[in-house]
Amino acid sequence: MEIKFNMEYEEAYREVYELVKPKYRLFTAGPVACFPEVLAIMSVQMFSHRSAEAKEVHVDTLNRLKAFLEAEKGEIIMFPSSGTGFMEAAVRNTVPKGGKVLVTAIGAFGKRFADVVNANGREAVILSKEPGYAIKPEELDEALRKNPDVVAVTITYNETSTGVLNPLPELAKVVHEHDKLLFVDAVSAMGGADIKFDKWGLDMIFASSQKAFGVPPGLAVAAVSERVFEIAEKMPERGWYFDLPLYKKFNEKKKGTPSTPPLPQIFGLNVVLRIVEKMGGKDAWLGMYRKRSEMIREGVKEMGLGVLAEPGYESPTITAVVVPEGMKGVDVYNTMRERGFELAKGYGSVAEKTFRIGNMGYMTFDDIEEMLANLREVIEKLKA
């Protein structure tokens, strides 16, 4: 979507536009195609992030996120960063140096949380599963019994690299039974999978703007429990940029963030949350995501392709597709790109045998049908 302006130096714009203009229909793992309404609101001229208008949008966005995440008891925090910023914030604000964190890893992004833990002078104890499988409650319970000294548990709600959705409510129950802090990476889940922050008793759940919300990258959001702030207030050397109590104070007193926020992304997210409301609410929005993912899974299975995720644990936002013997996932990706469809390459240890189809952001059901028709032809061509 190109938005028209009166420009004195339009040639400079045109030179860059030729480099970045849309060429593909996006079925990526993120960033994803943005809603037209989002692109339009992000084109407004900038103003001070300390202005009355910015404060009004900030507070309204917090309130809408609080309702969407069912987090009346939680504090909504917005970082000018990617979602990975909240990984670091969780560790630095709550886990003492040398402290242990049980990291559940069912793919590449679970392993990233372990890297963040270790890089910040804490110790990651890893509970891992082979790609395609979810963590089961009994497995988490056993790991916590073996490691009673861990301070916190991390769970990747939706593993982007494998298309697996972990059973978060059941896993959260196990964490509560062991009285540990619970940090949830919902980067490719929030906005596409249900989240009930209060009911499930989460301590932190975070995501990025560029996934299921269909907004450009640059904004990270989270719901954070009061327990986290109580611990963080006493935590030495928790840093400044990701100091959670500082952000809470700015929410309350300044109605903004400590450093300059990405205002266009906040405007875009606010628009998306209003679209959810106008669509019929959270249930209708999440139903749209379920229908998209079901169409994709059924479509690839009809082609004789496999789905990496074990039955019953399939992601509502991204599908990792297993290619036939003798075929490489990257070949499917490249051939689809030649046809104008940008899927996602396989990732991590399953990179060669898979490709991924994201269904996040702005797309129609007709787009999905057209993509599947082209994919069917590509698979037949590569089999020949």
Tab-separated table of C-alpha atoms in Angstrom:
chain	number	residue	atom	x	y	z
A	1	MET	CA	0.000	0.000	0.000
A	2	GLU	CA	1.567	3.255	-1.129
A	3	ILE	CA	0.368	6.407	0.659
A	4	LYS	CA	0.520	9.634	-1.340
A	5	PHE	CA	2.103	12.840	-0.021
A	6	ASN	CA	3.170	16.170	-1.471
A	7	MET	CA	6.944	15.778	-1.437
A	8	GLU	CA	9.625	18.273	-2.348
A	9	TYR	CA	12.229	15.525	-2.731
A	10	GLU	CA	10.079	12.769	-4.181
A	11	GLU	CA	13.035	11.435	-6.169
A	12	ALA	CA	14.792	10.423	-2.933
A	13	TYR	CA	11.657	8.604	-1.854
A	14	ARG	CA	11.306	6.883	-5.218
A	15	GLU	CA	14.895	5.638	-5.134
A	16	VAL	CA	14.297	3.838	-1.843
A	17	TYR	CA	10.772	2.743	-2.754
A	18	GLU	CA	12.150	0.879	-5.756
A	19	LEU	CA	14.325	-1.116	-3.351
A	20	VAL	CA	11.598	-1.995	-0.852
A	21	LYS	CA	8.309	-1.916	-2.789
A	22	PRO	CA	6.100	-4.988	-2.220
A	23	LYS	CA	6.906	-7.853	-4.573
A	24	TYR	CA	5.505	-10.859	-2.745
A	25	ARG	CA	2.390	-12.107	-0.981
A	26	LEU	CA	3.617	-12.659	2.565
A	27	PHE	CA	3.160	-15.951	4.424
A	28	THR	CA	6.243	-15.387	6.545
A	29	ALA	CA	7.248	-16.045	10.142
A	30	GLY	CA	7.493	-12.272	10.658
A	31	PRO	CA	7.624	-9.434	9.989
A	32	VAL	CA	4.270	-9.973	8.322
A	33	ALA	CA	1.972	-8.038	6.013
A	34	CYS	CA	0.389	-5.110	7.844
A	35	PHE	CA	-3.257	-4.176	7.856
A	36	PRO	CA	-3.972	-1.218	5.522
A	37	GLU	CA	-5.474	0.647	8.453
A	38	VAL	CA	-2.179	0.200	10.329
A	39	LEU	CA	-0.089	1.545	7.440
A	40	ALA	CA	-2.409	4.507	7.136
A	41	ILE	CA	-2.276	5.503	10.826
A	42	MET	CA	1.508	5.079	10.878
A	43	SER	CA	1.853	7.698	8.145
A	44	VAL	CA	0.692	10.572	10.377
A	45	GLN	CA	3.223	13.301	11.113
A	46	MET	CA	5.161	12.824	14.355
A	47	PHE	CA	4.742	14.823	17.539
A	48	SER	CA	6.245	14.791	21.031
A	49	HIS	CA	5.977	11.547	22.962
A	50	ARG	CA	5.375	13.709	26.058
A	51	SER	CA	2.395	15.484	24.493
A	52	ALA	CA	-1.168	15.105	25.746
A	53	GLU	CA	-2.091	13.233	22.557
A	54	ALA	CA	0.724	10.707	22.966
A	55	LYS	CA	-0.208	10.136	26.607
A	56	GLU	CA	-3.829	9.530	25.676
A	57	VAL	CA	-2.892	6.919	23.055
A	58	HIS	CA	-0.379	5.294	25.437
A	59	VAL	CA	-2.936	4.830	28.206
A	60	ASP	CA	-5.658	3.699	25.806
A	61	THR	CA	-3.322	1.087	24.287
A	62	LEU	CA	-2.401	-0.227	27.746
A	63	ASN	CA	-6.074	-0.564	28.651
A	64	ARG	CA	-6.952	-2.341	25.413
A	65	LEU	CA	-4.038	-4.774	25.831
A	66	LYS	CA	-5.043	-5.410	29.426
A	67	ALA	CA	-8.521	-6.414	28.278
A	68	PHE	CA	-7.234	-8.494	25.337
A	69	LEU	CA	-4.809	-10.427	27.556
A	70	GLU	CA	-7.349	-10.702	30.389
A	71	ALA	CA	-4.790	-9.157	32.710
A	72	GLU	CA	-6.701	-7.002	35.158
A	73	LYS	CA	-4.170	-7.962	37.849
A	74	GLY	CA	-1.195	-7.412	35.548
A	75	GLU	CA	0.713	-4.317	34.492
A	76	ILE	CA	1.102	-3.779	30.748
A	77	ILE	CA	4.615	-2.728	29.754
A	78	MET	CA	5.684	-1.533	26.289
A	79	PHE	CA	9.374	-1.611	25.323
A	80	PRO	CA	10.963	0.142	22.328
A	81	SER	CA	12.602	-3.153	21.312
A	82	SER	CA	11.953	-6.581	19.885
A	83	GLY	CA	10.378	-9.248	22.078
A	84	THR	CA	13.838	-10.515	22.990
A	85	GLY	CA	14.168	-7.435	25.208
A	86	PHE	CA	11.674	-8.975	27.606
A	87	MET	CA	13.781	-12.144	27.833
A	88	GLU	CA	16.613	-10.030	29.188
A	89	ALA	CA	14.260	-8.001	31.393
A	90	ALA	CA	12.798	-11.134	32.975
A	91	VAL	CA	16.241	-12.443	33.875
A	92	ARG	CA	17.855	-9.201	35.066
A	93	ASN	CA	14.873	-8.055	37.123
A	94	THR	CA	14.107	-11.255	39.036
A	95	VAL	CA	16.952	-13.775	39.022
A	96	PRO	CA	20.033	-13.068	41.168
A	97	LYS	CA	23.424	-13.467	39.515
A	98	GLY	CA	24.372	-17.123	39.512
A	99	GLY	CA	20.718	-18.109	39.967
A	100	LYS	CA	19.191	-20.933	37.957
A	101	VAL	CA	16.353	-20.805	35.434
A	102	LEU	CA	14.604	-23.877	34.018
A	103	VAL	CA	14.304	-23.191	30.293
A	104	THR	CA	11.894	-25.366	28.325
A	105	ALA	CA	13.156	-25.622	24.748
A	106	ILE	CA	11.150	-27.209	21.951
A	107	GLY	CA	12.958	-25.363	19.175
A	108	ALA	CA	15.316	-22.551	18.265
A	109	PHE	CA	13.591	-19.787	20.222
A	110	GLY	CA	13.434	-21.763	23.432
A	111	LYS	CA	17.184	-22.154	23.062
A	112	ARG	CA	17.508	-18.390	22.606
A	113	PHE	CA	15.987	-17.857	26.057
A	114	ALA	CA	18.688	-20.159	27.446
A	115	ASP	CA	21.356	-18.094	25.676
A	116	VAL	CA	19.936	-14.905	27.221
A	117	VAL	CA	19.932	-16.482	30.692
A	118	ASN	CA	23.558	-17.563	30.401
A	119	ALA	CA	24.726	-14.308	28.792
A	120	ASN	CA	23.390	-12.388	31.796
A	121	GLY	CA	25.418	-14.355	34.347
A	122	ARG	CA	22.679	-16.776	35.352
A	123	GLU	CA	22.518	-20.521	34.737
A	124	ALA	CA	20.071	-22.128	32.305
A	125	VAL	CA	18.907	-25.642	33.123
A	126	ILE	CA	17.361	-26.937	29.908
A	127	LEU	CA	14.388	-29.252	29.466
A	128	SER	CA	14.271	-29.959	25.742
A	129	LYS	CA	12.184	-31.978	23.312
A	130	GLU	CA	12.954	-32.970	19.760
A	131	PRO	CA	11.472	-30.648	17.117
A	132	GLY	CA	7.743	-31.147	16.598
A	133	TYR	CA	6.890	-32.086	20.174
A	134	ALA	CA	5.468	-30.066	23.036
A	135	ILE	CA	6.459	-30.101	26.696
A	136	LYS	CA	4.007	-32.212	28.697
A	137	PRO	CA	2.956	-31.332	32.272
A	138	GLU	CA	4.420	-34.530	33.746
A	139	GLU	CA	7.779	-33.817	32.078
A	140	LEU	CA	7.880	-30.324	33.526
A	141	ASP	CA	6.905	-31.632	36.945
A	142	GLU	CA	9.743	-34.167	36.865
A	143	ALA	CA	12.272	-31.512	35.786
A	144	LEU	CA	11.230	-29.226	38.642
A	145	ARG	CA	11.475	-32.058	41.146
A	146	LYS	CA	15.027	-32.698	39.947
A	147	ASN	CA	15.891	-28.987	40.065
A	148	PRO	CA	14.122	-27.522	43.106
A	149	ASP	CA	16.600	-24.638	43.328
A	150	VAL	CA	15.567	-22.914	40.085
A	151	VAL	CA	14.133	-19.425	40.527
A	152	ALA	CA	11.973	-19.350	37.418
A	153	VAL	CA	10.647	-21.352	34.471
A	154	THR	CA	10.491	-20.156	30.864
A	155	ILE	CA	7.989	-21.498	28.351
A	156	THR	CA	7.788	-20.768	24.653
A	157	TYR	CA	4.030	-20.712	24.155
A	158	ASN	CA	4.263	-21.037	20.370
A	159	GLU	CA	7.581	-22.220	18.935
A	160	THR	CA	7.997	-20.322	15.665
A	161	SER	CA	10.662	-22.680	14.310
A	162	THR	CA	8.542	-25.843	14.587
A	163	GLY	CA	4.921	-24.679	14.577
A	164	VAL	CA	4.167	-26.266	17.959
A	165	LEU	CA	1.836	-24.740	20.562
A	166	ASN	CA	2.752	-25.705	24.122
A	167	PRO	CA	-0.151	-26.519	26.527
A	168	LEU	CA	0.388	-23.323	28.514
A	169	PRO	CA	-2.536	-23.544	30.990
A	170	GLU	CA	-1.518	-27.046	32.082
A	171	LEU	CA	2.176	-26.155	32.278
A	172	ALA	CA	1.401	-23.011	34.281
A	173	LYS	CA	-0.465	-25.144	36.819
A	174	VAL	CA	2.644	-27.282	37.346
A	175	VAL	CA	4.828	-24.191	37.817
A	176	HIS	CA	2.403	-22.884	40.460
A	177	GLU	CA	2.547	-26.171	42.331
A	178	HIS	CA	6.312	-25.716	42.613
A	179	ASP	CA	5.969	-21.997	43.463
A	180	LYS	CA	8.322	-20.725	40.747
A	181	LEU	CA	8.177	-17.603	38.626
A	182	LEU	CA	6.783	-18.202	35.133
A	183	PHE	CA	7.980	-16.286	32.065
A	184	VAL	CA	6.250	-16.927	28.734
A	185	ASP	CA	7.609	-16.116	25.289
A	186	ALA	CA	4.429	-15.492	23.286
A	187	VAL	CA	6.102	-13.701	20.382
A	188	SER	CA	4.305	-15.710	17.686
A	189	ALA	CA	1.316	-16.567	19.916
A	190	MET	CA	0.003	-13.279	21.311
A	191	GLY	CA	-2.756	-12.062	19.052
A	192	GLY	CA	-3.216	-15.510	17.517
A	193	ALA	CA	-3.638	-17.856	20.505
A	194	ASP	CA	-5.737	-17.366	23.629
A	195	ILE	CA	-4.089	-15.777	26.676
A	196	LYS	CA	-5.720	-15.527	30.093
A	197	PHE	CA	-3.054	-13.842	32.199
A	198	ASP	CA	-4.966	-13.705	35.496
A	199	LYS	CA	-6.679	-17.088	35.257
A	200	TRP	CA	-3.497	-18.947	34.322
A	201	GLY	CA	-1.423	-17.093	36.923
A	202	LEU	CA	1.397	-15.935	34.661
A	203	ASP	CA	4.233	-13.702	35.896
A	204	MET	CA	5.251	-12.336	32.511
A	205	ILE	CA	4.035	-12.973	28.992
A	206	PHE	CA	5.511	-10.972	26.144
A	207	ALA	CA	5.386	-10.544	22.389
A	208	SER	CA	6.421	-8.333	19.481
A	209	SER	CA	4.387	-6.083	17.224
A	210	GLN	CA	5.470	-7.736	13.955
A	211	LYS	CA	3.731	-11.089	14.345
A	212	ALA	CA	0.035	-11.884	14.896
A	213	PHE	CA	-0.910	-8.250	15.532
A	214	GLY	CA	0.164	-7.335	11.981
A	215	VAL	CA	2.170	-4.209	12.877
A	216	PRO	CA	5.766	-3.381	11.768
A	217	PRO	CA	8.601	-4.403	14.113
A	218	GLY	CA	9.966	-2.139	16.837
A	219	LEU	CA	7.515	-2.520	19.716
A	220	ALA	CA	7.481	-5.227	22.389
A	221	VAL	CA	4.582	-5.636	24.833
A	222	ALA	CA	4.088	-7.666	27.989
A	223	ALA	CA	1.769	-8.272	30.900
A	224	VAL	CA	3.726	-8.448	34.170
A	225	SER	CA	2.613	-9.629	37.622
A	226	GLU	CA	2.886	-7.617	40.826
A	227	ARG	CA	5.164	-10.332	42.215
A	228	VAL	CA	7.748	-9.536	39.538
A	229	PHE	CA	7.817	-5.850	40.498
A	230	GLU	CA	8.173	-6.676	44.201
A	231	ILE	CA	11.198	-8.843	43.456
A	232	ALA	CA	12.656	-6.412	40.934
A	233	GLU	CA	12.561	-3.458	43.351
A	234	LYS	CA	15.134	-5.292	45.494
A	235	MET	CA	17.244	-6.686	42.642
A	236	PRO	CA	20.681	-4.998	42.365
A	237	GLU	CA	22.169	-4.147	38.972
A	238	ARG	CA	18.975	-4.855	37.049
A	239	GLY	CA	20.035	-2.356	34.371
A	240	TRP	CA	18.218	0.747	33.163
A	241	TYR	CA	16.830	0.265	29.646
A	242	PHE	CA	14.842	-2.812	30.711
A	243	ASP	CA	14.202	-1.761	34.325
A	244	LEU	CA	10.627	-2.996	34.850
A	245	PRO	CA	9.810	-0.905	37.971
A	246	LEU	CA	10.958	2.191	36.073
A	247	TYR	CA	8.509	1.451	33.248
A	248	LYS	CA	5.705	0.898	35.741
A	249	LYS	CA	6.420	4.274	37.365
A	250	PHE	CA	6.353	5.974	33.958
A	251	ASN	CA	3.033	4.290	33.148
A	252	GLU	CA	1.580	5.727	36.335
A	253	LYS	CA	3.192	9.166	36.552
A	254	LYS	CA	4.212	10.122	33.016
A	255	LYS	CA	1.726	8.055	30.978
A	256	GLY	CA	4.572	7.049	28.714
A	257	THR	CA	7.926	5.265	28.604
A	258	PRO	CA	11.329	6.266	30.069
A	259	SER	CA	12.936	6.576	26.629
A	260	THR	CA	11.385	7.588	23.321
A	261	PRO	CA	8.852	4.975	22.200
A	262	PRO	CA	8.101	3.937	18.595
A	263	LEU	CA	4.960	6.063	18.324
A	264	PRO	CA	3.908	4.794	14.866
A	265	GLN	CA	3.919	1.182	16.078
A	266	ILE	CA	1.877	2.097	19.146
A	267	PHE	CA	-0.646	3.864	16.909
A	268	GLY	CA	-0.753	0.788	14.686
A	269	LEU	CA	-1.275	-1.588	17.584
A	270	ASN	CA	-4.051	0.608	18.933
A	271	VAL	CA	-5.786	0.432	15.553
A	272	VAL	CA	-5.479	-3.375	15.479
A	273	LEU	CA	-7.018	-3.687	18.941
A	274	ARG	CA	-9.913	-1.535	17.729
A	275	ILE	CA	-10.262	-3.777	14.653
A	276	VAL	CA	-10.542	-6.764	17.026
A	277	GLU	CA	-13.387	-4.992	18.797
A	278	LYS	CA	-15.186	-4.095	15.554
A	279	MET	CA	-14.730	-7.619	14.202
A	280	GLY	CA	-16.772	-8.981	17.108
A	281	GLY	CA	-14.210	-9.251	19.878
A	282	LYS	CA	-11.376	-11.527	20.891
A	283	ASP	CA	-13.208	-14.816	20.211
A	284	ALA	CA	-14.035	-13.790	16.635
A	285	TRP	CA	-10.459	-12.617	16.038
A	286	LEU	CA	-8.896	-15.819	17.372
A	287	GLY	CA	-11.460	-17.843	15.400
A	288	MET	CA	-10.147	-16.186	12.231
A	289	TYR	CA	-6.644	-17.390	13.115
A	290	ARG	CA	-7.832	-20.936	13.814
A	291	LYS	CA	-9.612	-21.084	10.456
A	292	ARG	CA	-6.538	-19.801	8.608
A	293	SER	CA	-4.218	-22.379	10.175
A	294	GLU	CA	-6.690	-25.222	9.642
A	295	MET	CA	-6.985	-24.322	5.945
A	296	ILE	CA	-3.219	-24.449	5.570
A	297	ARG	CA	-2.738	-27.736	7.445
A	298	GLU	CA	-5.554	-29.449	5.564
A	299	GLY	CA	-4.225	-28.089	2.276
A	300	VAL	CA	-0.666	-29.352	2.698
A	301	LYS	CA	-1.872	-32.744	3.947
A	302	GLU	CA	-3.987	-33.112	0.793
A	303	MET	CA	-0.746	-32.672	-1.154
A	304	GLY	CA	0.796	-35.586	0.715
A	305	LEU	CA	3.038	-33.349	2.832
A	306	GLY	CA	3.606	-33.794	6.546
A	307	VAL	CA	3.136	-31.332	9.399
A	308	LEU	CA	6.001	-31.279	11.900
A	309	ALA	CA	3.864	-30.541	14.962
A	310	GLU	CA	2.467	-33.547	16.807
A	311	PRO	CA	-1.338	-33.873	16.568
A	312	GLY	CA	-3.205	-31.730	19.081
A	313	TYR	CA	-0.360	-29.247	19.537
A	314	GLU	CA	-0.436	-27.426	16.187
A	315	SER	CA	0.216	-23.690	16.126
A	316	PRO	CA	-2.611	-21.342	15.127
A	317	THR	CA	-0.146	-18.902	13.527
A	318	ILE	CA	2.546	-20.879	11.668
A	319	THR	CA	2.882	-24.357	10.164
A	320	ALA	CA	6.194	-26.174	9.712
A	321	VAL	CA	5.727	-28.425	6.683
A	322	VAL	CA	7.850	-31.561	6.216
A	323	VAL	CA	8.992	-32.096	2.631
A	324	PRO	CA	9.141	-35.537	0.965
A	325	GLU	CA	12.328	-37.564	0.905
A	326	GLY	CA	14.761	-36.200	-1.670
A	327	MET	CA	13.329	-32.670	-1.564
A	328	LYS	CA	14.707	-29.688	0.341
A	329	GLY	CA	12.588	-27.128	2.111
A	330	VAL	CA	14.650	-24.257	0.728
A	331	ASP	CA	13.845	-25.385	-2.822
A	332	VAL	CA	10.129	-25.080	-2.086
A	333	TYR	CA	10.732	-21.652	-0.559
A	334	ASN	CA	12.756	-20.402	-3.535
A	335	THR	CA	10.322	-21.735	-6.143
A	336	MET	CA	7.329	-20.222	-4.383
A	337	ARG	CA	9.197	-16.917	-4.241
A	338	GLU	CA	9.587	-17.032	-8.012
A	339	ARG	CA	5.796	-17.192	-8.154
A	340	GLY	CA	5.378	-14.163	-5.921
A	341	PHE	CA	4.756	-15.921	-2.602
A	342	GLU	CA	7.118	-15.328	0.318
A	343	LEU	CA	6.868	-18.283	2.706
A	344	ALA	CA	9.472	-18.920	5.426
A	345	LYS	CA	12.518	-21.165	5.232
A	346	GLY	CA	12.952	-23.997	7.680
A	347	TYR	CA	14.713	-22.905	10.864
A	348	GLY	CA	17.193	-24.400	13.286
A	349	SER	CA	17.885	-28.131	13.323
A	350	VAL	CA	14.957	-28.896	10.958
A	351	ALA	CA	15.920	-26.248	8.393
A	352	GLU	CA	16.679	-28.655	5.568
A	353	LYS	CA	13.635	-30.918	5.824
A	354	THR	CA	10.990	-28.242	6.384
A	355	PHE	CA	9.620	-24.965	5.150
A	356	ARG	CA	7.133	-22.845	7.061
A	357	ILE	CA	3.866	-21.141	6.189
A	358	GLY	CA	2.890	-18.257	8.410
A	359	ASN	CA	-0.697	-17.038	8.555
A	360	MET	CA	-0.108	-13.927	10.664
A	361	GLY	CA	-1.018	-10.340	9.866
A	362	TYR	CA	-3.015	-9.105	6.916
A	363	MET	CA	-4.287	-11.742	4.484
A	364	THR	CA	-7.568	-13.061	3.165
A	365	PHE	CA	-8.870	-16.605	2.846
A	366	ASP	CA	-8.673	-16.146	-0.933
A	367	ASP	CA	-4.952	-15.382	-0.498
A	368	ILE	CA	-4.525	-18.697	1.325
A	369	GLU	CA	-6.374	-20.642	-1.361
A	370	GLU	CA	-4.257	-19.053	-4.088
A	371	MET	CA	-1.040	-19.796	-2.178
A	372	LEU	CA	-2.057	-23.447	-1.700
A	373	ALA	CA	-2.906	-23.832	-5.395
A	374	ASN	CA	0.547	-22.561	-6.338
A	375	LEU	CA	2.210	-24.704	-3.675
A	376	ARG	CA	0.508	-27.796	-5.079
A	377	GLU	CA	1.969	-27.078	-8.517
A	378	VAL	CA	5.411	-26.396	-7.039
A	379	ILE	CA	5.465	-29.663	-5.101
A	380	GLU	CA	4.472	-31.638	-8.188
A	381	LYS	CA	7.162	-29.878	-10.220
A	382	LEU	CA	9.882	-30.596	-7.628
A	383	LYS	CA	8.808	-34.238	-7.347
A	384	ALA	CA	9.205	-34.750	-11.104
